mmCIF file of C-alpha atoms in Angstrom:
data_model
loop_
_atom_site.group_PDB
_atom_site.id
_atom_site.type_symbol
_atom_site.label_atom_id
_atom_site.label_comp_id
_atom_site.label_asym_id
_atom_site.label_seq_id
_atom_site.Cartn_x
_atom_site.Cartn_y
_atom_site.Cartn_z
ATOM 1 C CA UNK A 10 29.814 -41.400 -62.514
ATOM 2 C CA UNK A 11 30.911 -38.119 -60.956
ATOM 3 C CA UNK A 12 30.509 -35.439 -63.586
ATOM 4 C CA UNK A 13 30.433 -31.691 -64.148
ATOM 5 C CA UNK A 14 29.068 -30.327 -67.411
ATOM 6 C CA UNK A 15 29.385 -26.650 -68.262
ATOM 7 C CA UNK A 16 27.250 -24.759 -70.766
ATOM 8 C CA UNK A 17 26.399 -21.218 -71.809
ATOM 9 C CA UNK A 18 29.621 -20.106 -73.442
ATOM 10 C CA UNK A 19 29.781 -18.337 -76.776
ATOM 11 C CA UNK A 20 30.782 -15.205 -78.654
ATOM 12 C CA UNK A 21 29.739 -11.952 -77.006
ATOM 13 C CA UNK A 22 30.511 -8.301 -77.626
ATOM 14 C CA UNK A 23 32.524 -6.254 -75.132
ATOM 15 C CA UNK A 24 30.318 -4.747 -72.452
ATOM 16 C CA UNK A 25 27.632 -7.401 -72.796
ATOM 17 C CA UNK A 26 26.631 -10.168 -70.409
ATOM 18 C CA UNK A 27 26.678 -13.962 -70.389
ATOM 19 C CA UNK A 28 25.554 -16.605 -67.898
ATOM 20 C CA UNK A 29 27.408 -19.880 -67.529
ATOM 21 C CA UNK A 30 25.909 -23.007 -65.989
ATOM 22 C CA UNK A 31 27.454 -26.157 -64.558
ATOM 23 C CA UNK A 32 25.359 -29.287 -64.023
ATOM 24 C CA UNK A 33 26.668 -31.693 -61.388
ATOM 25 C CA UNK A 34 25.908 -35.393 -61.065
ATOM 26 C CA UNK A 35 27.214 -38.462 -59.283
ATOM 27 C CA UNK A 36 27.874 -36.836 -55.904
ATOM 28 C CA UNK A 37 25.997 -34.984 -53.167
ATOM 29 C CA UNK A 38 26.252 -31.498 -54.618
ATOM 30 C CA UNK A 39 25.303 -29.566 -51.481
ATOM 31 C CA UNK A 40 28.100 -31.191 -49.455
ATOM 32 C CA UNK A 41 30.811 -29.303 -51.325
ATOM 33 C CA UNK A 42 32.108 -25.877 -52.161
ATOM 34 C CA UNK A 43 32.280 -25.189 -55.889
ATOM 35 C CA UNK A 44 34.440 -22.960 -58.066
ATOM 36 C CA UNK A 45 34.959 -21.428 -61.483
ATOM 37 C CA UNK A 46 38.438 -21.471 -63.026
ATOM 38 C CA UNK A 47 39.374 -20.032 -66.417
ATOM 39 C CA UNK A 48 42.179 -20.494 -68.889
ATOM 40 C CA UNK A 49 42.862 -17.980 -71.633
ATOM 41 C CA UNK A 50 44.073 -19.486 -74.923
ATOM 42 C CA UNK A 51 47.654 -20.671 -74.497
ATOM 43 C CA UNK A 52 47.828 -19.374 -70.927
ATOM 44 C CA UNK A 53 47.744 -20.772 -67.407
ATOM 45 C CA UNK A 54 44.948 -21.443 -64.955
ATOM 46 C CA UNK A 55 43.236 -18.576 -63.137
ATOM 47 C CA UNK A 56 40.812 -19.072 -60.256
ATOM 48 C CA UNK A 57 37.732 -16.887 -60.840
ATOM 49 C CA UNK A 58 35.299 -17.476 -57.975
ATOM 50 C CA UNK A 59 34.247 -19.889 -55.244
ATOM 51 C CA UNK A 60 31.041 -20.486 -53.291
ATOM 52 C CA UNK A 61 30.380 -22.433 -50.105
ATOM 53 C CA UNK A 62 27.837 -25.227 -49.901
ATOM 54 C CA UNK A 63 24.968 -23.023 -48.717
ATOM 55 C CA UNK A 64 25.941 -19.862 -50.658
ATOM 56 C CA UNK A 65 26.758 -18.276 -47.303
ATOM 57 C CA UNK A 66 30.321 -17.405 -48.283
ATOM 58 C CA UNK A 67 31.568 -16.310 -51.680
ATOM 59 C CA UNK A 68 34.912 -15.171 -53.044
ATOM 60 C CA UNK A 69 36.136 -13.587 -56.266
ATOM 61 C CA UNK A 70 39.428 -12.900 -57.968
ATOM 62 C CA UNK A 71 40.236 -9.191 -58.096
ATOM 63 C CA UNK A 72 40.094 -9.325 -61.904
ATOM 64 C CA UNK A 73 36.342 -10.087 -61.885
ATOM 65 C CA UNK A 74 35.141 -8.562 -58.617
ATOM 66 C CA UNK A 75 32.128 -6.309 -59.177
ATOM 67 C CA UNK A 76 31.445 -7.737 -62.653
ATOM 68 C CA UNK A 77 30.899 -11.473 -62.087
ATOM 69 C CA UNK A 78 28.440 -13.156 -59.710
ATOM 70 C CA UNK A 79 28.619 -16.789 -58.674
ATOM 71 C CA UNK A 80 25.539 -18.632 -57.440
ATOM 72 C CA UNK A 81 24.251 -22.140 -56.961
ATOM 73 C CA UNK A 82 20.927 -23.964 -56.799
ATOM 74 C CA UNK A 83 21.349 -27.082 -54.676
ATOM 75 C CA UNK A 84 17.858 -28.312 -55.582
ATOM 76 C CA UNK A 85 18.955 -28.401 -59.224
ATOM 77 C CA UNK A 86 22.546 -29.551 -58.564
ATOM 78 C CA UNK A 87 23.725 -26.552 -60.518
ATOM 79 C CA UNK A 88 26.378 -23.840 -60.326
ATOM 80 C CA UNK A 89 26.202 -20.557 -62.210
ATOM 81 C CA UNK A 90 28.411 -17.638 -63.182
ATOM 82 C CA UNK A 91 26.768 -14.396 -64.254
ATOM 83 C CA UNK A 92 29.307 -12.362 -66.197
ATOM 84 C CA UNK A 93 28.562 -8.685 -66.813
ATOM 85 C CA UNK A 94 30.565 -5.895 -68.467
ATOM 86 C CA UNK A 95 32.635 -8.432 -70.343
ATOM 87 C CA UNK A 96 36.064 -7.468 -71.645
ATOM 88 C CA UNK A 97 38.374 -8.935 -74.263
ATOM 89 C CA UNK A 98 40.624 -10.188 -71.452
ATOM 90 C CA UNK A 99 37.767 -12.363 -70.165
ATOM 91 C CA UNK A 100 38.138 -14.545 -73.267
ATOM 92 C CA UNK A 101 38.910 -18.012 -71.923
ATOM 93 C CA UNK A 102 37.800 -21.573 -71.405
ATOM 94 C CA UNK A 103 35.748 -21.567 -68.200
ATOM 95 C CA UNK A 104 35.878 -24.663 -66.014
ATOM 96 C CA UNK A 105 33.606 -25.633 -63.159
ATOM 97 C CA UNK A 106 35.473 -27.448 -60.361
ATOM 98 C CA UNK A 107 34.551 -29.245 -57.133
ATOM 99 C CA UNK A 108 36.301 -28.921 -53.787
ATOM 100 C CA UNK A 109 37.773 -32.272 -52.826
ATOM 101 C CA UNK A 110 36.421 -32.448 -49.279
ATOM 102 C CA UNK A 111 35.316 -29.060 -48.026
ATOM 103 C CA UNK A 112 31.962 -27.351 -47.874
ATOM 104 C CA UNK A 113 33.586 -23.946 -47.395
ATOM 105 C CA UNK A 114 35.231 -22.186 -50.325
ATOM 106 C CA UNK A 115 37.425 -20.197 -47.916
ATOM 107 C CA UNK A 116 38.834 -22.938 -45.707
ATOM 108 C CA UNK A 117 38.776 -25.339 -48.565
ATOM 109 C CA UNK A 118 40.615 -28.017 -50.381
ATOM 110 C CA UNK A 119 42.048 -28.854 -53.770
ATOM 111 C CA UNK A 120 39.842 -29.415 -56.811
ATOM 112 C CA UNK A 121 39.306 -33.102 -57.478
ATOM 113 C CA UNK A 122 36.676 -32.953 -60.221
ATOM 114 C CA UNK A 123 36.700 -30.631 -63.236
ATOM 115 C CA UNK A 124 34.262 -30.197 -66.071
ATOM 116 C CA UNK A 125 35.321 -30.100 -69.715
ATOM 117 C CA UNK A 126 34.885 -26.344 -69.851
ATOM 118 C CA UNK A 127 32.847 -23.886 -71.908
ATOM 119 C CA UNK A 128 34.520 -21.320 -74.160
ATOM 120 C CA UNK A 129 33.767 -17.627 -73.811
ATOM 121 C CA UNK A 130 34.988 -15.275 -76.512
ATOM 122 C CA UNK A 131 34.611 -11.534 -76.027
ATOM 123 C CA UNK A 132 35.042 -9.706 -79.298
ATOM 124 C CA UNK A 133 33.323 -7.139 -81.461
ATOM 125 C CA UNK B 9 47.570 -11.286 -52.030
ATOM 126 C CA UNK B 10 49.802 -14.341 -51.881
ATOM 127 C CA UNK B 11 51.648 -15.048 -55.116
ATOM 128 C CA UNK B 12 52.743 -18.496 -56.274
ATOM 129 C CA UNK B 13 55.930 -18.726 -58.336
ATOM 130 C CA UNK B 14 56.984 -21.899 -60.127
ATOM 131 C CA UNK B 15 60.379 -22.768 -61.519
ATOM 132 C CA UNK B 16 61.467 -23.608 -64.063
ATOM 133 C CA UNK B 17 58.830 -22.423 -66.556
ATOM 134 C CA UNK B 18 59.787 -25.323 -68.819
ATOM 135 C CA UNK B 19 62.126 -28.271 -68.842
ATOM 136 C CA UNK B 20 63.208 -31.055 -71.128
ATOM 137 C CA UNK B 21 64.354 -34.376 -69.712
ATOM 138 C CA UNK B 22 64.956 -37.936 -70.860
ATOM 139 C CA UNK B 23 62.729 -40.891 -70.154
ATOM 140 C CA UNK B 24 63.713 -42.316 -66.794
ATOM 141 C CA UNK B 25 65.137 -39.054 -65.467
ATOM 142 C CA UNK B 26 64.230 -37.638 -62.082
ATOM 143 C CA UNK B 27 62.376 -34.342 -62.547
ATOM 144 C CA UNK B 28 61.856 -31.677 -59.884
ATOM 145 C CA UNK B 29 59.559 -28.664 -60.078
ATOM 146 C CA UNK B 30 59.587 -25.963 -57.421
ATOM 147 C CA UNK B 31 56.755 -23.750 -56.210
ATOM 148 C CA UNK B 32 57.296 -20.822 -53.856
ATOM 149 C CA UNK B 33 54.604 -18.888 -52.000
ATOM 150 C CA UNK B 34 55.149 -15.209 -51.213
ATOM 151 C CA UNK B 35 53.845 -15.880 -47.669
ATOM 152 C CA UNK B 36 53.521 -19.007 -45.603
ATOM 153 C CA UNK B 37 50.602 -21.245 -46.525
ATOM 154 C CA UNK B 38 51.285 -24.200 -44.188
ATOM 155 C CA UNK B 39 50.594 -27.282 -46.328
ATOM 156 C CA UNK B 40 47.578 -25.904 -48.250
ATOM 157 C CA UNK B 41 49.215 -26.749 -51.555
ATOM 158 C CA UNK B 42 48.055 -28.868 -54.488
ATOM 159 C CA UNK B 43 49.677 -29.962 -57.729
ATOM 160 C CA UNK B 44 47.810 -30.489 -61.005
ATOM 161 C CA UNK B 45 48.789 -32.038 -64.308
ATOM 162 C CA UNK B 46 47.308 -30.728 -67.550
ATOM 163 C CA UNK B 47 48.058 -32.670 -70.699
ATOM 164 C CA UNK B 48 47.710 -30.846 -74.036
ATOM 165 C CA UNK B 49 44.061 -30.243 -74.856
ATOM 166 C CA UNK B 50 42.876 -31.914 -71.657
ATOM 167 C CA UNK B 51 41.291 -30.959 -68.358
ATOM 168 C CA UNK B 52 43.563 -30.402 -65.327
ATOM 169 C CA UNK B 53 43.971 -33.440 -63.099
ATOM 170 C CA UNK B 54 44.674 -33.358 -59.363
ATOM 171 C CA UNK B 55 47.928 -35.157 -58.516
ATOM 172 C CA UNK B 56 48.761 -34.138 -54.959
ATOM 173 C CA UNK B 57 47.006 -32.266 -52.153
ATOM 174 C CA UNK B 58 48.084 -31.196 -48.677
ATOM 175 C CA UNK B 59 51.540 -30.715 -50.212
ATOM 176 C CA UNK B 60 52.435 -34.414 -50.101
ATOM 177 C CA UNK B 61 49.319 -36.616 -50.245
ATOM 178 C CA UNK B 62 48.916 -38.520 -53.486
ATOM 179 C CA UNK B 63 45.433 -38.376 -54.996
ATOM 180 C CA UNK B 64 43.858 -41.788 -55.524
ATOM 181 C CA UNK B 65 44.916 -43.416 -58.787
ATOM 182 C CA UNK B 66 47.983 -41.252 -59.346
ATOM 183 C CA UNK B 67 51.171 -43.242 -60.066
ATOM 184 C CA UNK B 68 53.615 -43.488 -57.183
ATOM 185 C CA UNK B 69 56.433 -41.966 -59.255
ATOM 186 C CA UNK B 70 54.830 -38.616 -58.420
ATOM 187 C CA UNK B 71 55.589 -37.156 -54.984
ATOM 188 C CA UNK B 72 55.300 -33.821 -53.250
ATOM 189 C CA UNK B 73 57.060 -32.189 -50.340
ATOM 190 C CA UNK B 74 57.373 -28.913 -48.496
ATOM 191 C CA UNK B 75 55.587 -26.664 -46.065
ATOM 192 C CA UNK B 76 55.331 -22.962 -45.403
ATOM 193 C CA UNK B 77 56.652 -21.222 -48.515
ATOM 194 C CA UNK B 78 58.691 -23.781 -50.440
ATOM 195 C CA UNK B 79 57.272 -26.837 -52.166
ATOM 196 C CA UNK B 80 58.472 -29.449 -54.617
ATOM 197 C CA UNK B 81 56.858 -31.832 -57.080
ATOM 198 C CA UNK B 82 59.079 -34.734 -58.065
ATOM 199 C CA UNK B 83 58.650 -37.282 -60.828
ATOM 200 C CA UNK B 84 61.033 -40.092 -59.875
ATOM 201 C CA UNK B 85 61.292 -41.631 -63.336
ATOM 202 C CA UNK B 86 59.891 -39.554 -66.194
ATOM 203 C CA UNK B 87 57.605 -41.418 -68.583
ATOM 204 C CA UNK B 88 56.375 -40.356 -72.046
ATOM 205 C CA UNK B 89 52.834 -39.996 -70.714
ATOM 206 C CA UNK B 90 54.041 -37.383 -68.206
ATOM 207 C CA UNK B 91 54.433 -34.769 -70.949
ATOM 208 C CA UNK B 92 52.198 -32.009 -69.625
ATOM 209 C CA UNK B 93 52.090 -28.658 -67.907
ATOM 210 C CA UNK B 94 52.151 -28.840 -64.112
ATOM 211 C CA UNK B 95 50.571 -26.234 -61.860
ATOM 212 C CA UNK B 96 50.810 -25.647 -58.149
ATOM 213 C CA UNK B 97 47.868 -24.062 -56.316
ATOM 214 C CA UNK B 98 47.401 -22.716 -52.834
ATOM 215 C CA UNK B 99 43.979 -23.361 -51.348
ATOM 216 C CA UNK B 100 43.720 -21.487 -48.098
ATOM 217 C CA UNK B 101 41.272 -18.685 -48.995
ATOM 218 C CA UNK B 102 41.639 -17.390 -52.577
ATOM 219 C CA UNK B 103 42.864 -20.150 -54.839
ATOM 220 C CA UNK B 104 45.990 -18.937 -56.619
ATOM 221 C CA UNK B 105 47.792 -20.998 -59.232
ATOM 222 C CA UNK B 106 51.433 -20.866 -60.188
ATOM 223 C CA UNK B 107 52.200 -19.925 -63.772
ATOM 224 C CA UNK B 108 52.866 -23.522 -64.794
ATOM 225 C CA UNK B 109 55.853 -25.675 -65.737
ATOM 226 C CA UNK B 110 55.867 -27.345 -69.131
ATOM 227 C CA UNK B 111 57.565 -30.760 -69.127
ATOM 228 C CA UNK B 112 58.808 -32.255 -72.376
ATOM 229 C CA UNK B 113 60.783 -35.342 -73.346
ATOM 230 C CA UNK B 114 64.297 -34.783 -74.639
#
């Protein structure tokens, strides 16, 4: 079964850091670009970051550029999001998502597989 | 940055009605457009990619059209299980979502 399972969310104070993980199974992980998408409570979807199959190309939303770092370990079939200098507005459910057919995050495709998400709450 | 604008933001229709949701890009994006369905409390689900290609397993009452800047998602005969919020997304370079359209049954 194709599956993405996120972990690492929790309650964190403003200015602190958190690292999210996404474990992939059921498909050849290093064939595809991967992404993080977030959804604030009661709000819409916001793309956060994407990474190509070999980590050679990476992109970020302006709202997180310079604070968040995406990475992947193909040997472990895992995707990560290091979140630094967290703000209240980063509070959201964070989803890991797979590109449908592309290995490049830039010239990519729609997201055909999503994880269940991990909740991040930034509050003092 | 290219912005994606959906309309309407919400709609209410009767079972069996034809429902149309519009998505407009602030610049041309060819056909790099996807539609997602998110039911309350659930994970988003891919419905359509490449503006008009139905994802495997999606009911044929869903269809998509458009190219360039103007796109449409149509539900030919609304069913109770279609109650959800629908999002468009461009996927050439940065992935930008529309703000969503909430569909309810009248």
